[in-house]
JSON list of C-alpha atoms in Angstrom, two decimals:
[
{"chain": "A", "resi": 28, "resn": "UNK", "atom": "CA", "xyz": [0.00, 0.00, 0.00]},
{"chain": "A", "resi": 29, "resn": "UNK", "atom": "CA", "xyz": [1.33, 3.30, -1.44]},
{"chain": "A", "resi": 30, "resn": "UNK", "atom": "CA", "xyz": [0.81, 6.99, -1.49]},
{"chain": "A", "resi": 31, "resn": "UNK", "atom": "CA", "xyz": [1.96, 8.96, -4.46]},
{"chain": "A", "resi": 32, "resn": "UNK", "atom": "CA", "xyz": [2.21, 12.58, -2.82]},
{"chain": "A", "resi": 33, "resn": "UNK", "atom": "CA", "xyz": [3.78, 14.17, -6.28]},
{"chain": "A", "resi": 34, "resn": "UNK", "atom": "CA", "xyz": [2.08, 15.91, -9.63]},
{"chain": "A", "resi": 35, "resn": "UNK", "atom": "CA", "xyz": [4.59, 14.29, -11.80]},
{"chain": "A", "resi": 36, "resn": "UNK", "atom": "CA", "xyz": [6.11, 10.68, -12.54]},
{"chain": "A", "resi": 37, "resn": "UNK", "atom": "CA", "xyz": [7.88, 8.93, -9.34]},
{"chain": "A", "resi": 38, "resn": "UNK", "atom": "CA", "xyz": [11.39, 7.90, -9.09]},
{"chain": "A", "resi": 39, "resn": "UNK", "atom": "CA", "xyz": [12.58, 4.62, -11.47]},
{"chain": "A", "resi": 40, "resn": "UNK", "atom": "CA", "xyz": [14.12, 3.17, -8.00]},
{"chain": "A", "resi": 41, "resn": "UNK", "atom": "CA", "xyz": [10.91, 3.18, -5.90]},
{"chain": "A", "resi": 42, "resn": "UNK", "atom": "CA", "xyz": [9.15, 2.08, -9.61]},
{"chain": "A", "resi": 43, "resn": "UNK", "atom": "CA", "xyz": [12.09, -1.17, -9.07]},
{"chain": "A", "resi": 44, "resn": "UNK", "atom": "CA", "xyz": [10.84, -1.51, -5.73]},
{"chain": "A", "resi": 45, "resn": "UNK", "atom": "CA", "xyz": [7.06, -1.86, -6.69]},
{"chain": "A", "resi": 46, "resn": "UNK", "atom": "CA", "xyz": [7.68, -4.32, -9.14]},
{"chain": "A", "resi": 47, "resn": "UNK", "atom": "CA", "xyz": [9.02, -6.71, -6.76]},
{"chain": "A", "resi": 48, "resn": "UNK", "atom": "CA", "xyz": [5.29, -7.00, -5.12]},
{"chain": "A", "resi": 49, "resn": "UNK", "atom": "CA", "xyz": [2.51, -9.10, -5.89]},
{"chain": "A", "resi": 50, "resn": "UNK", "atom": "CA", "xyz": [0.25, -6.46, -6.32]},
{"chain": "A", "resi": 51, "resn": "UNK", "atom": "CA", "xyz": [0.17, -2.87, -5.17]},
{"chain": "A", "resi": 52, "resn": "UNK", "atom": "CA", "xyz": [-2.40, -0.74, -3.44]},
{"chain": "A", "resi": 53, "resn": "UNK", "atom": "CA", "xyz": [-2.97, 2.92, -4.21]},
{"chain": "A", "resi": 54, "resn": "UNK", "atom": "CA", "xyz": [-6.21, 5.51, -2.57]},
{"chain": "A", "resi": 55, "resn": "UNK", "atom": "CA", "xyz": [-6.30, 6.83, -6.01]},
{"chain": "A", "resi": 56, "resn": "UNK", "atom": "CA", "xyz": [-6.75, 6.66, -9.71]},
{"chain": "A", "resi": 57, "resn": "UNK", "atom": "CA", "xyz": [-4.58, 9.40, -9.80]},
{"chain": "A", "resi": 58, "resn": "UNK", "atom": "CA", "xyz": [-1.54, 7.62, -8.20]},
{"chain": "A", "resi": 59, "resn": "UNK", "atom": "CA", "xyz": [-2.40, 4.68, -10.39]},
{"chain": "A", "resi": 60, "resn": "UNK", "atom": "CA", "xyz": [-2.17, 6.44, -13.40]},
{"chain": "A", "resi": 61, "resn": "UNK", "atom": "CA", "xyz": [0.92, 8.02, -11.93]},
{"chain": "A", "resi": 62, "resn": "UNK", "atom": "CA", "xyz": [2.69, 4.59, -11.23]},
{"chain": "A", "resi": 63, "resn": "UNK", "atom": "CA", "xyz": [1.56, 3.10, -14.77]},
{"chain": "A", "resi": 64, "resn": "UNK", "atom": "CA", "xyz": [3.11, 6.59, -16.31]},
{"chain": "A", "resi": 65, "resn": "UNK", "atom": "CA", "xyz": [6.40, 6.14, -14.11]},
{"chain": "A", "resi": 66, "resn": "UNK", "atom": "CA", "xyz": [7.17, 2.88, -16.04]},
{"chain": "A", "resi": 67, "resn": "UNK", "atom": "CA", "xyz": [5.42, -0.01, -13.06]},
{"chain": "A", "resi": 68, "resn": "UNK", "atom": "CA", "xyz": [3.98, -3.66, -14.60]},
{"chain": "A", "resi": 69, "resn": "UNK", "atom": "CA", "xyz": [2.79, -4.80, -11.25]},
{"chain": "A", "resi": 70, "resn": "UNK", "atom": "CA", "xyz": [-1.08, -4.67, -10.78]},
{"chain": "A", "resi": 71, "resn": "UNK", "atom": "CA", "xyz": [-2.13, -1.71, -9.17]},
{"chain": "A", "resi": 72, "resn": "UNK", "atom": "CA", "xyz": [-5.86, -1.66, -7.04]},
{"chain": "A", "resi": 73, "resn": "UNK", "atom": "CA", "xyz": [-7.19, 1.39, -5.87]},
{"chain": "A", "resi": 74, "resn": "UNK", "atom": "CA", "xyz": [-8.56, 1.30, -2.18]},
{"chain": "A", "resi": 75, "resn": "UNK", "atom": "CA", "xyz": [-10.19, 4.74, -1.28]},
{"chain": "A", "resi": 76, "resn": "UNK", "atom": "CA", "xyz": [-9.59, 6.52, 1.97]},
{"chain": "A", "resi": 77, "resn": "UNK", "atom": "CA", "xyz": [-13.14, 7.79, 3.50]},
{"chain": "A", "resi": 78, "resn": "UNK", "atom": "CA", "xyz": [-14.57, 9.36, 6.37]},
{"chain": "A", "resi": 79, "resn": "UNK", "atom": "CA", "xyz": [-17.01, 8.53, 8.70]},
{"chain": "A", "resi": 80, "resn": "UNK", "atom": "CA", "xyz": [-20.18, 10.77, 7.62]},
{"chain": "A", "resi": 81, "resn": "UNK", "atom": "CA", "xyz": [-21.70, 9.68, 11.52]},
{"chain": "A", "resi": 82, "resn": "UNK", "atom": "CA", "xyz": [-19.13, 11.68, 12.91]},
{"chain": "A", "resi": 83, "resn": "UNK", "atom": "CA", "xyz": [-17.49, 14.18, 10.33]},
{"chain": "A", "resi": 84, "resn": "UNK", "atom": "CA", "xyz": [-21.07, 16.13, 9.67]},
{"chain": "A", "resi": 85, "resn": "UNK", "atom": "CA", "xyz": [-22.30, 19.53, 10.26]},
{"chain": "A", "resi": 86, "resn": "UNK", "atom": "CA", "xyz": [-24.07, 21.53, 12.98]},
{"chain": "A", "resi": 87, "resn": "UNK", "atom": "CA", "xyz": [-21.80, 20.21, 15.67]},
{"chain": "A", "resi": 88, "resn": "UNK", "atom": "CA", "xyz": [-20.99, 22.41, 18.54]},
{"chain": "A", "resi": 89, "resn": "UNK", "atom": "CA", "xyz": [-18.16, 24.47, 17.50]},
{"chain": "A", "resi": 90, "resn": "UNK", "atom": "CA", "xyz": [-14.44, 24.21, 18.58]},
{"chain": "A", "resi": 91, "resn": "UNK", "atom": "CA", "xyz": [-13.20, 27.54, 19.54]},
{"chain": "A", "resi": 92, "resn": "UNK", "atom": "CA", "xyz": [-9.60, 27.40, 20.64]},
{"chain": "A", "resi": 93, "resn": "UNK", "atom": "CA", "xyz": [-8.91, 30.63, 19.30]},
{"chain": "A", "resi": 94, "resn": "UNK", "atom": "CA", "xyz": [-10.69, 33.11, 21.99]},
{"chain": "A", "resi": 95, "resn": "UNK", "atom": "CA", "xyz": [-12.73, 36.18, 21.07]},
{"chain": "A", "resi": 96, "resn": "UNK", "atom": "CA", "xyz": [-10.98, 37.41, 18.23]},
{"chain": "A", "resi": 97, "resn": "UNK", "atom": "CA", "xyz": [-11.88, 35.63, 15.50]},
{"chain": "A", "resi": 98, "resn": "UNK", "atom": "CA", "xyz": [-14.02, 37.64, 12.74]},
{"chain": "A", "resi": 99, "resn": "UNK", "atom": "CA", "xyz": [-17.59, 36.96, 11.01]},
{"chain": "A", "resi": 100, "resn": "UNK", "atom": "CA", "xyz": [-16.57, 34.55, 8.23]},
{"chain": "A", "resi": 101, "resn": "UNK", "atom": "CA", "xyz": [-13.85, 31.90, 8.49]},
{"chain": "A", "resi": 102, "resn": "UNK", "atom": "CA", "xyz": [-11.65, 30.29, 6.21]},
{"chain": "A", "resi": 103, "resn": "UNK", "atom": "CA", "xyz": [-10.21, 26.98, 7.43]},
{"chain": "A", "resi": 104, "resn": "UNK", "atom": "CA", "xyz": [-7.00, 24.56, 6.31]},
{"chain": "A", "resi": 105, "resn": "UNK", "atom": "CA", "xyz": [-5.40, 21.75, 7.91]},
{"chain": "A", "resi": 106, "resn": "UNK", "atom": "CA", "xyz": [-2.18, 20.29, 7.18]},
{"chain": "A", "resi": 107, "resn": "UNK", "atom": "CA", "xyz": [1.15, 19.88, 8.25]},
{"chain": "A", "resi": 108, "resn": "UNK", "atom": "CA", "xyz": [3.69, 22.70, 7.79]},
{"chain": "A", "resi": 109, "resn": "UNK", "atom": "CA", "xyz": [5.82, 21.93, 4.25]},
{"chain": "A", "resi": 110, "resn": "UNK", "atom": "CA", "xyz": [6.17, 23.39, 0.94]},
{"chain": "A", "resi": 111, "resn": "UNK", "atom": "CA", "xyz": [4.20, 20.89, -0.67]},
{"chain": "A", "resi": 112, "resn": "UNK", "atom": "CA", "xyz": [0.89, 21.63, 1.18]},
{"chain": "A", "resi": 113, "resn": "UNK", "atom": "CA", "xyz": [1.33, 25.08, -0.68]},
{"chain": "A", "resi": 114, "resn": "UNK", "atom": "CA", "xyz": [0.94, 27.27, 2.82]},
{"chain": "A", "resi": 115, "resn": "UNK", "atom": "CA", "xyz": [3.17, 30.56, 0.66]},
{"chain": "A", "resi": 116, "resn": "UNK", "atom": "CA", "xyz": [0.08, 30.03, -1.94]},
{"chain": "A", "resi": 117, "resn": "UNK", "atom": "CA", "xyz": [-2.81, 30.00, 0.75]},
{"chain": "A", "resi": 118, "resn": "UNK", "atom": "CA", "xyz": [-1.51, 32.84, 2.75]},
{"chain": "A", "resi": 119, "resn": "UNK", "atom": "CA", "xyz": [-0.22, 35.35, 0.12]},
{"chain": "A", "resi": 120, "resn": "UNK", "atom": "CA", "xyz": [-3.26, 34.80, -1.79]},
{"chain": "A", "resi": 121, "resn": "UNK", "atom": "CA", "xyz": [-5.79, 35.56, 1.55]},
{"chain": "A", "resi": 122, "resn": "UNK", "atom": "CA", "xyz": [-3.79, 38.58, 2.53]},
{"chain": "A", "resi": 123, "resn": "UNK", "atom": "CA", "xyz": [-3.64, 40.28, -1.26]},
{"chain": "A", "resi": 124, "resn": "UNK", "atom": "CA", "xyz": [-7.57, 39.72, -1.43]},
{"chain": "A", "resi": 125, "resn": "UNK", "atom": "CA", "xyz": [-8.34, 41.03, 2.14]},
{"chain": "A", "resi": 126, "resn": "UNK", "atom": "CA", "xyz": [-7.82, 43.44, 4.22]},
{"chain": "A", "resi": 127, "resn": "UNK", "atom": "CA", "xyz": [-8.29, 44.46, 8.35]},
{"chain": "A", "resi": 128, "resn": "UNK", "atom": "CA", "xyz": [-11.78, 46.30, 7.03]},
{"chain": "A", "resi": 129, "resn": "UNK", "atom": "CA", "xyz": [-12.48, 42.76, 6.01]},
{"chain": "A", "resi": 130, "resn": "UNK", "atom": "CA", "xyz": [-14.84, 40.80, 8.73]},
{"chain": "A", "resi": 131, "resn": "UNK", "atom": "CA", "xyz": [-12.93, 37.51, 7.79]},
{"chain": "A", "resi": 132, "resn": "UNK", "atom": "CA", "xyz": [-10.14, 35.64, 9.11]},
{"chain": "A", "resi": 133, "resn": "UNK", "atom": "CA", "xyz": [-8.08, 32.47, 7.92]},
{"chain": "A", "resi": 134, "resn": "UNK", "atom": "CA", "xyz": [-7.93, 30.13, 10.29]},
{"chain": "A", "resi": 135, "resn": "UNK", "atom": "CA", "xyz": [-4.76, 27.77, 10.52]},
{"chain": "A", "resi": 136, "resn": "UNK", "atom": "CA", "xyz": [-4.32, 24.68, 11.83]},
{"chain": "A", "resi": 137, "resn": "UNK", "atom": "CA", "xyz": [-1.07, 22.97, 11.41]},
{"chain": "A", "resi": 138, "resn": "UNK", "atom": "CA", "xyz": [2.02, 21.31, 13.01]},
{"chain": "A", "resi": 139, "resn": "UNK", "atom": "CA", "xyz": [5.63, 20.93, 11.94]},
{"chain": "A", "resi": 140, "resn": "UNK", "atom": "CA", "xyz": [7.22, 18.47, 10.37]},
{"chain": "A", "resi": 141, "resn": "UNK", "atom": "CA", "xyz": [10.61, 16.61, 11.49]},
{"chain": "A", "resi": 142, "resn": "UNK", "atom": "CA", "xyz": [11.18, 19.05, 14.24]},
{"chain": "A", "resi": 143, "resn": "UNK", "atom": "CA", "xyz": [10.37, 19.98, 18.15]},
{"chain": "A", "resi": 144, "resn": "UNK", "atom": "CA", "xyz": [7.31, 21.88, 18.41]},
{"chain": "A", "resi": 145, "resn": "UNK", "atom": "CA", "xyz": [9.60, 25.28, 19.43]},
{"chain": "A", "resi": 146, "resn": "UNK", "atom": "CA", "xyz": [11.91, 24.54, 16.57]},
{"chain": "A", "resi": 147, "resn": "UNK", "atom": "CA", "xyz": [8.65, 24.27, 14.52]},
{"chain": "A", "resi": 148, "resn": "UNK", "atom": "CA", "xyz": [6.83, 26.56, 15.72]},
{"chain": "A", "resi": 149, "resn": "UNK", "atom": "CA", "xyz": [9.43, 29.21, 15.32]},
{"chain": "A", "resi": 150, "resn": "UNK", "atom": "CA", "xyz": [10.28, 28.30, 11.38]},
{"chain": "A", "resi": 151, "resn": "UNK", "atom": "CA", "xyz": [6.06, 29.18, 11.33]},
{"chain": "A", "resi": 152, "resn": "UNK", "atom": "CA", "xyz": [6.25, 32.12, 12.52]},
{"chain": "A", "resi": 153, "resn": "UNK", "atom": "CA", "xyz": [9.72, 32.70, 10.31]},
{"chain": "A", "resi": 154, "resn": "UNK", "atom": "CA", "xyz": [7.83, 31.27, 7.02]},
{"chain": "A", "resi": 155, "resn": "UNK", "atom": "CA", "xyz": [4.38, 33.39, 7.65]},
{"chain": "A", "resi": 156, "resn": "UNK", "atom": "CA", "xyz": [6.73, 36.96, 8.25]},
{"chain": "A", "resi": 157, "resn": "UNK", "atom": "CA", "xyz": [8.69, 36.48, 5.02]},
{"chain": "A", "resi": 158, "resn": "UNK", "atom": "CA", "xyz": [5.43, 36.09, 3.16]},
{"chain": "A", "resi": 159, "resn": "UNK", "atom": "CA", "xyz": [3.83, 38.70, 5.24]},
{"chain": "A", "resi": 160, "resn": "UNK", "atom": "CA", "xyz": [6.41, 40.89, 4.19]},
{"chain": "A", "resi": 161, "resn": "UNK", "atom": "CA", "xyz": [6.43, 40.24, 0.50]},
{"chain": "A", "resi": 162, "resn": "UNK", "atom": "CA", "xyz": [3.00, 41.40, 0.20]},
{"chain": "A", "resi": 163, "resn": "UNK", "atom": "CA", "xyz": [2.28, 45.31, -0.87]},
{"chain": "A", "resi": 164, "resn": "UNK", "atom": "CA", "xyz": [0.10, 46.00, 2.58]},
{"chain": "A", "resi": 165, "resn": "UNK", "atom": "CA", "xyz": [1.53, 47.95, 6.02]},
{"chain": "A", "resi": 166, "resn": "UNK", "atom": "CA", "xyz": [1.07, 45.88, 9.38]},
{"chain": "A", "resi": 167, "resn": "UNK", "atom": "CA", "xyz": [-2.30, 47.91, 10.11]},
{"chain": "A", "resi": 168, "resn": "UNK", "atom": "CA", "xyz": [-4.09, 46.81, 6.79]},
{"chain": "A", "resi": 169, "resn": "UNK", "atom": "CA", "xyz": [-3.81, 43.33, 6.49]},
{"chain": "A", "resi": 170, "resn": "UNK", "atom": "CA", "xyz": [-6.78, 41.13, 7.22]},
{"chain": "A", "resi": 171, "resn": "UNK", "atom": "CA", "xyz": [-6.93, 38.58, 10.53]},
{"chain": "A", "resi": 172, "resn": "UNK", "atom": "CA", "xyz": [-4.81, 35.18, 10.22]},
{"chain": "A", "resi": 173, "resn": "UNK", "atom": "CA", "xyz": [-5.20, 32.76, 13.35]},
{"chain": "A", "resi": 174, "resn": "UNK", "atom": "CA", "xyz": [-2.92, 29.97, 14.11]},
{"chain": "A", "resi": 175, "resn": "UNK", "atom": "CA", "xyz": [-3.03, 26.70, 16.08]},
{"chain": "A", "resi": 176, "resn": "UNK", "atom": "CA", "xyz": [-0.18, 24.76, 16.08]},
{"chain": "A", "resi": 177, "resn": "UNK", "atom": "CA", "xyz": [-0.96, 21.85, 18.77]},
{"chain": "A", "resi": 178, "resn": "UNK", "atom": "CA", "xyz": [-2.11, 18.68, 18.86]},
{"chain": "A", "resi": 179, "resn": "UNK", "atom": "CA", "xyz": [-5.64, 18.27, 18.40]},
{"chain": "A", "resi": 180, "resn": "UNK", "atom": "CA", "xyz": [-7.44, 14.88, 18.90]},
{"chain": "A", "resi": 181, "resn": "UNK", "atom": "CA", "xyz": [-9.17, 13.27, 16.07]},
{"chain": "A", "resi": 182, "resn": "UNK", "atom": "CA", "xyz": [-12.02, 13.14, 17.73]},
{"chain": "A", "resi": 183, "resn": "UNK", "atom": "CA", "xyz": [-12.20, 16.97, 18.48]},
{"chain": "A", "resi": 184, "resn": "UNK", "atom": "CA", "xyz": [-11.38, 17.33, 14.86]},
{"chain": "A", "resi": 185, "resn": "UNK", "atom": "CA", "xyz": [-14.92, 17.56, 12.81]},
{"chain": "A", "resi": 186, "resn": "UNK", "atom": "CA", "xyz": [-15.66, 20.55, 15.83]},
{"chain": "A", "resi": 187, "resn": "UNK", "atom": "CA", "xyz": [-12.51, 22.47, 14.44]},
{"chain": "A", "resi": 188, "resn": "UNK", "atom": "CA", "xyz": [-14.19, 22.14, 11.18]},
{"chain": "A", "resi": 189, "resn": "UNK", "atom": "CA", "xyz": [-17.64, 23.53, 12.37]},
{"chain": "A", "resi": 190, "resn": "UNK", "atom": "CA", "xyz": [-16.16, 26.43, 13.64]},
{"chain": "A", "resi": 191, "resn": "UNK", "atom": "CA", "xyz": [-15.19, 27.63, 9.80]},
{"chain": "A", "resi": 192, "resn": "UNK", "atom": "CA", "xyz": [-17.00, 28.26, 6.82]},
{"chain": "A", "resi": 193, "resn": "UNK", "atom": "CA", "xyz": [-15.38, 27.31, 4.03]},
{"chain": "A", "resi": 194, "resn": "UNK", "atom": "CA", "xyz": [-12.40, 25.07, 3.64]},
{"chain": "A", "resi": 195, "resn": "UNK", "atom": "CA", "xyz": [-9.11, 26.29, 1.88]},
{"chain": "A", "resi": 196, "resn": "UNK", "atom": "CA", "xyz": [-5.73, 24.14, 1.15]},
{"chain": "A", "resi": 197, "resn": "UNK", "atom": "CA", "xyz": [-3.91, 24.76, -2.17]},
{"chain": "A", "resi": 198, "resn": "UNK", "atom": "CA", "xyz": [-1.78, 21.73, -2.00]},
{"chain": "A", "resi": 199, "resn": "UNK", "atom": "CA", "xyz": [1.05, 21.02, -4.31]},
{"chain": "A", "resi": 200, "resn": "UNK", "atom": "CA", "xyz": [0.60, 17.43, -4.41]},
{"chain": "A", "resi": 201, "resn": "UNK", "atom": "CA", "xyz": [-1.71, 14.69, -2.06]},
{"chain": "A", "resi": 202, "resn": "UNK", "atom": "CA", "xyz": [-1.54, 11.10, -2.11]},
{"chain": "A", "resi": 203, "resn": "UNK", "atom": "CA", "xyz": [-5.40, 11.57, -1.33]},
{"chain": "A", "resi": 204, "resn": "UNK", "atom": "CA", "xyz": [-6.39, 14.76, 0.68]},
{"chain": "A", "resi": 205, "resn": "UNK", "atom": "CA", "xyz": [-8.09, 13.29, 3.69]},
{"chain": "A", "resi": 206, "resn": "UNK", "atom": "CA", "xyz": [-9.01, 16.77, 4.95]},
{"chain": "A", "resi": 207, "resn": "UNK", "atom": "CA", "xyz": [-10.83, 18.13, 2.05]},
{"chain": "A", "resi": 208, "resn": "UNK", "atom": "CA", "xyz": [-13.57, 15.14, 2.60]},
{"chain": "A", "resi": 209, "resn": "UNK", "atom": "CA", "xyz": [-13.52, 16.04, 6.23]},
{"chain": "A", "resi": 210, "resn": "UNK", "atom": "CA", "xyz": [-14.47, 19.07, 5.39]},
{"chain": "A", "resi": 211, "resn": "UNK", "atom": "CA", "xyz": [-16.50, 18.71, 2.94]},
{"chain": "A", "resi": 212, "resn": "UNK", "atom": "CA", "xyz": [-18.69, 16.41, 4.93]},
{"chain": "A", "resi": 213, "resn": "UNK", "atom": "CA", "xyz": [-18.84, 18.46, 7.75]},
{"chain": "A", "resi": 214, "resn": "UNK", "atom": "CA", "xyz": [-20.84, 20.49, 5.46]},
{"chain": "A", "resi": 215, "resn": "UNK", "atom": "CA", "xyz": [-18.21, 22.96, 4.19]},
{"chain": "A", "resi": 216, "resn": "UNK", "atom": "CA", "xyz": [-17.14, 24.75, 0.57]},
{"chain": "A", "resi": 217, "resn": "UNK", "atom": "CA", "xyz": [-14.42, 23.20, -0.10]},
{"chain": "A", "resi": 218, "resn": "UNK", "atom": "CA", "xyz": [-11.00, 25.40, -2.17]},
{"chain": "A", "resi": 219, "resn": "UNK", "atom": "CA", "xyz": [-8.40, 23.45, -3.01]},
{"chain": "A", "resi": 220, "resn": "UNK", "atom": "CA", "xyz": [-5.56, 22.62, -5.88]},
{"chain": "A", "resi": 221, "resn": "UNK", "atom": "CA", "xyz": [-6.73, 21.18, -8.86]},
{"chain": "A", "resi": 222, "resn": "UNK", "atom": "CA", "xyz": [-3.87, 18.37, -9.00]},
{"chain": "A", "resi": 223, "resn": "UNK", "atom": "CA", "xyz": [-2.92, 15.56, -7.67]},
{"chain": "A", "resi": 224, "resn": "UNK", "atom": "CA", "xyz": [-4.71, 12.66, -5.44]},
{"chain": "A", "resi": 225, "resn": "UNK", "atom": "CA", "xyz": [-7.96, 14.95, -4.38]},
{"chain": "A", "resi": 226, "resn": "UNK", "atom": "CA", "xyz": [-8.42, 15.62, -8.03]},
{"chain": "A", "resi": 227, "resn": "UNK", "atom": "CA", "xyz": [-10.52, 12.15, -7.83]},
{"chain": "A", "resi": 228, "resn": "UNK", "atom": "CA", "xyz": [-13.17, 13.24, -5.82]},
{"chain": "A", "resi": 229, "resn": "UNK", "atom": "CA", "xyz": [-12.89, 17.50, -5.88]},
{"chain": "A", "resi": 230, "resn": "UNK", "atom": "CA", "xyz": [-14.58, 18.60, -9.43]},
{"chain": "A", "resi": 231, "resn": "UNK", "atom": "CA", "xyz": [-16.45, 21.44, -11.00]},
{"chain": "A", "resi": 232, "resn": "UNK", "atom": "CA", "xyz": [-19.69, 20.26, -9.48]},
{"chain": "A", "resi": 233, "resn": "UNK", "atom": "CA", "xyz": [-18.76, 20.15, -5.83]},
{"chain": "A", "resi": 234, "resn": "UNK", "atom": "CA", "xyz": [-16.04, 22.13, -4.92]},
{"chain": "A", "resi": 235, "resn": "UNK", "atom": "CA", "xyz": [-13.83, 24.97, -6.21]}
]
């Protein structure tokens, strides 16, 4: 059982590696077609990842972990802190279209990868300045970002998601993008990257 987390062909070593199996397992017919493309002969099944819709649905009692200061409409993402979840694209993007007259904020909720949580935390903050920074607004003007960057229990999860509403994550590349079904079942428009793994369930019809 496989991911393929990439919007191009995978590497002909791993492809060696496959072909040594009886039969491989992918969540996706995108990561099928991927493998097939990359140059593998071994039979590839796709198993879907899912939800459950008894416990990721809407009108659950919100999650508020963020206090008092969080505005009138809410954008949400989840993911973990890397350049392939796209987090430059998500924030530059929400801070060119709004501003601090705007009564929306983005709402964050991520942890870092391969590092302590003050290591982590710190190359956040580092990451979100530089972008901050690159954008044409002073401090005073830019709209409200929120960030959470704790563990949160799956089972408190699909009450993080009722506190938004609407669902952002511009993702570079997903094996299968567990979090824009959470989302989306939890009742939520869903933004996201038209690429990659979530490209098998995210089209025209249902999400943006």
């Amino acid at each position: 059982y496989t991911m393929v987390e990439s919007s191009e062909k995978v590497h002909k070593d791993y492809v060696g590696k496959l072909d040594l199996a009886t039969e491989v397992w992918v969540p996706t017919e995108y990561g099928k077609e991927i493998l097939k493309q990359s140059g593998a002969t071994v039979p590839i099944k796709v198993m879907p990842l899912g939800v459950d819709p008894l416990r990721y649905r809407p009108r659950i009692k919100p999650m508020n972990i963020w206090g008092k200061g969080l505005r009138g409409f809410r954008f949400l993402s989840v993911f973990r802190w890397s350049y392939r979840k796209g987090y430059d694209i998500l924030i530059r993007s929400f801070l060119e279209e709004f501003s601090a007259e705007d009564d929306v904020s983005l709402i964050m909720v991520c942890r870092p990868i391969d590092m302590s949580e003050e290591e982590g935390t710190k190359k956040i903050a580092q990451d979100f300045n530089d972008i901050k920074n690159s954008v044409n607004k002073e401090e005073h003007e830019l709209p409200h970002v929120a960030l959470y960057t704790k563990p949160i229990r799956e089972l408190n999860m699909p009450k993080v998601y009722n506190t938004a509403h609407a669902f952002a994550l511009i993702s570079r590349g997903e094996g299968f993008g567990l979090p824009y079904l959470e989302a989306a079942s939890c009742g939520l428009p869903v933004i996201g990257s038209n690429c990659s793994g979530q490209s098998d369930f995210l089209k025209e019809d249902n999400s943006y």
